[in-house]
Amino acid sequence: MSIDSLRRSARATVSGFPRGFWWLWLSTLVNRTGAFVLTFLSLYLTQELGHSAWFAGLVVALHGLGGVAGSPLGGALTDRWGRRPTMVTMHLAAAACAAALAVVTSAWAVATVVLLMGVAMQAVRPSINATIADMVPAHDVRRAYALNYWALNLGFAIASIAGGAAAFLGYRTLFVVDAVATTLCAVIVFLRLPETRPEAAVDKRGEPVAEEKVSVLTVLRDAPFRTLVLLNLLVCVVFTAPWIGLPLTMAGQGLPPSSFGMVIAVNGIVIVGFQLLVNKLTDKRSPVLLLTLSSLLFALGTGATALAGSSVAFAATVIVWTVGEMIHVPTNAAATARLAPEHARGRYQGVMGMSWAVAGFIAPIASGAIVGGPGPDVLWTATAVIGVLAAVGYSLRLRKALADDEDTTVTAVKSAGSSDDADADAGQASVSA
């Protein structure tokens, strides 16, 4: 592939989005660039404050537990308040929690602040995803989610490198920088991002039409979406397991902690380096096919961990499930946006986000218990089986629902193409005249 073709491919990947999307993309990048709290929280608790490793693990789990509550809360506020007010409020709340961590020292205070931070950080995600679905044409939504996910990982990679280099300044300094970056993110959203919540429907007389009230239970009564959420929960459990199980497995084989650092860094490197290429290769593909493929890649990558015996082999398994991650995350977000009614996009994204938060809470606990009990081979065999079950579920249970959605997307693309052709013909006629 020539340099010119690569340039054209990159230009096609990032073109066609409204200006508001790029302000949102920038806010994601800024926010994640300063995301030091979770990266260094366990070290801060054990090395700086002298707490046990058990307590550090509990506090990290509390962050995930806060997300379980924060995601549906953020979804409801997104539909009721609006996208922009929810983002600004929750970003500022997360910034306040980060600043508070630089001050509080007691175990109860730290645990409470981290729990609240989990609520705020997870509550902002439904509003971001709903905003993208609002402002981007349906046939470009998956590409938009992929670009936003790329910004998230690019920012996280920068934060990891910068945070490690600046750790000598003290953990509290890093938490303050996190608070400043998150506040700057809120300022960008407040000043530059327009409100995109769809206006209330009106009848022929111009009177507002009463919309059906939507709650979490209402969302879960949507059978195709409920299936999508449950299958995503399975995939999230598989995706989360390596973050706890992998370092324990490598340590059990006598590899030093530095080896795990290099191996897990492959995840971020692959995403930052190849997300745009993967997005180009998978663009306009069947969502059922992509979700099935990503589940199988998760199963293959995590299952092969049981066979790995060196840092290189472990890194190879990470590459496999990272490709699955790059395919799954934007495709799942786009499928959620498609299945959600306009007036309930926030709540649907909130329920979907809750599946991520639940997995983030239970998977670390289960992974540690399995590695410490039956052994790591049992963990990786279980993740492989769960991944295959998820793939079968996507292929058999969601084929009709997502196929209908795919037909809608194809129609939109064809309509857009027809419109472009018509504009081109009109322009040619004008020139001829």
Tab-separated table of C-alpha atoms in Angstrom, residues 16-25 83-84 87 127-138 140-141 144-145 148 192-198 342 345:
chain	number	residue	atom	x	y	z
A	16	GLY	CA	-17.400	13.878	7.207
A	17	PHE	CA	-18.035	14.672	10.870
A	18	PRO	CA	-19.573	17.897	12.224
A	19	ARG	CA	-17.401	20.347	14.150
A	20	GLY	CA	-19.164	19.488	17.412
A	21	PHE	CA	-17.941	15.910	17.180
A	22	TRP	CA	-14.320	17.060	17.088
A	23	TRP	CA	-14.811	19.268	20.151
A	24	LEU	CA	-16.222	16.223	21.917
A	25	TRP	CA	-13.264	14.168	20.657
A	83	ARG	CA	-26.416	15.914	27.112
A	84	ARG	CA	-24.345	19.024	27.731
A	87	MET	CA	-21.424	16.113	30.882
A	127	SER	CA	-24.238	11.526	27.591
A	128	ILE	CA	-21.118	11.249	25.412
A	129	ASN	CA	-22.457	8.235	23.529
A	130	ALA	CA	-25.901	9.804	23.129
A	131	THR	CA	-24.342	13.019	21.795
A	132	ILE	CA	-22.438	11.101	19.141
A	133	ALA	CA	-25.615	9.280	18.098
A	134	ASP	CA	-27.455	12.635	17.948
A	135	MET	CA	-24.998	14.549	15.790
A	136	VAL	CA	-23.495	11.910	13.496
A	137	PRO	CA	-25.406	10.353	10.555
A	138	ALA	CA	-26.502	6.777	11.229
A	140	ASP	CA	-21.141	6.932	10.308
A	141	VAL	CA	-21.974	6.269	13.960
A	144	ALA	CA	-17.427	7.993	15.182
A	145	TYR	CA	-17.431	5.712	18.230
A	148	ASN	CA	-13.694	8.577	20.147
A	192	ARG	CA	-17.899	24.607	22.433
A	193	LEU	CA	-20.288	21.669	22.433
A	194	PRO	CA	-23.899	22.378	21.419
A	195	GLU	CA	-26.816	20.660	23.096
A	196	THR	CA	-27.982	17.826	20.842
A	197	ARG	CA	-30.941	16.347	22.723
A	198	PRO	CA	-33.768	15.844	20.186
A	342	GLU	CA	-34.331	9.001	20.121
A	345	ARG	CA	-30.800	7.234	23.979
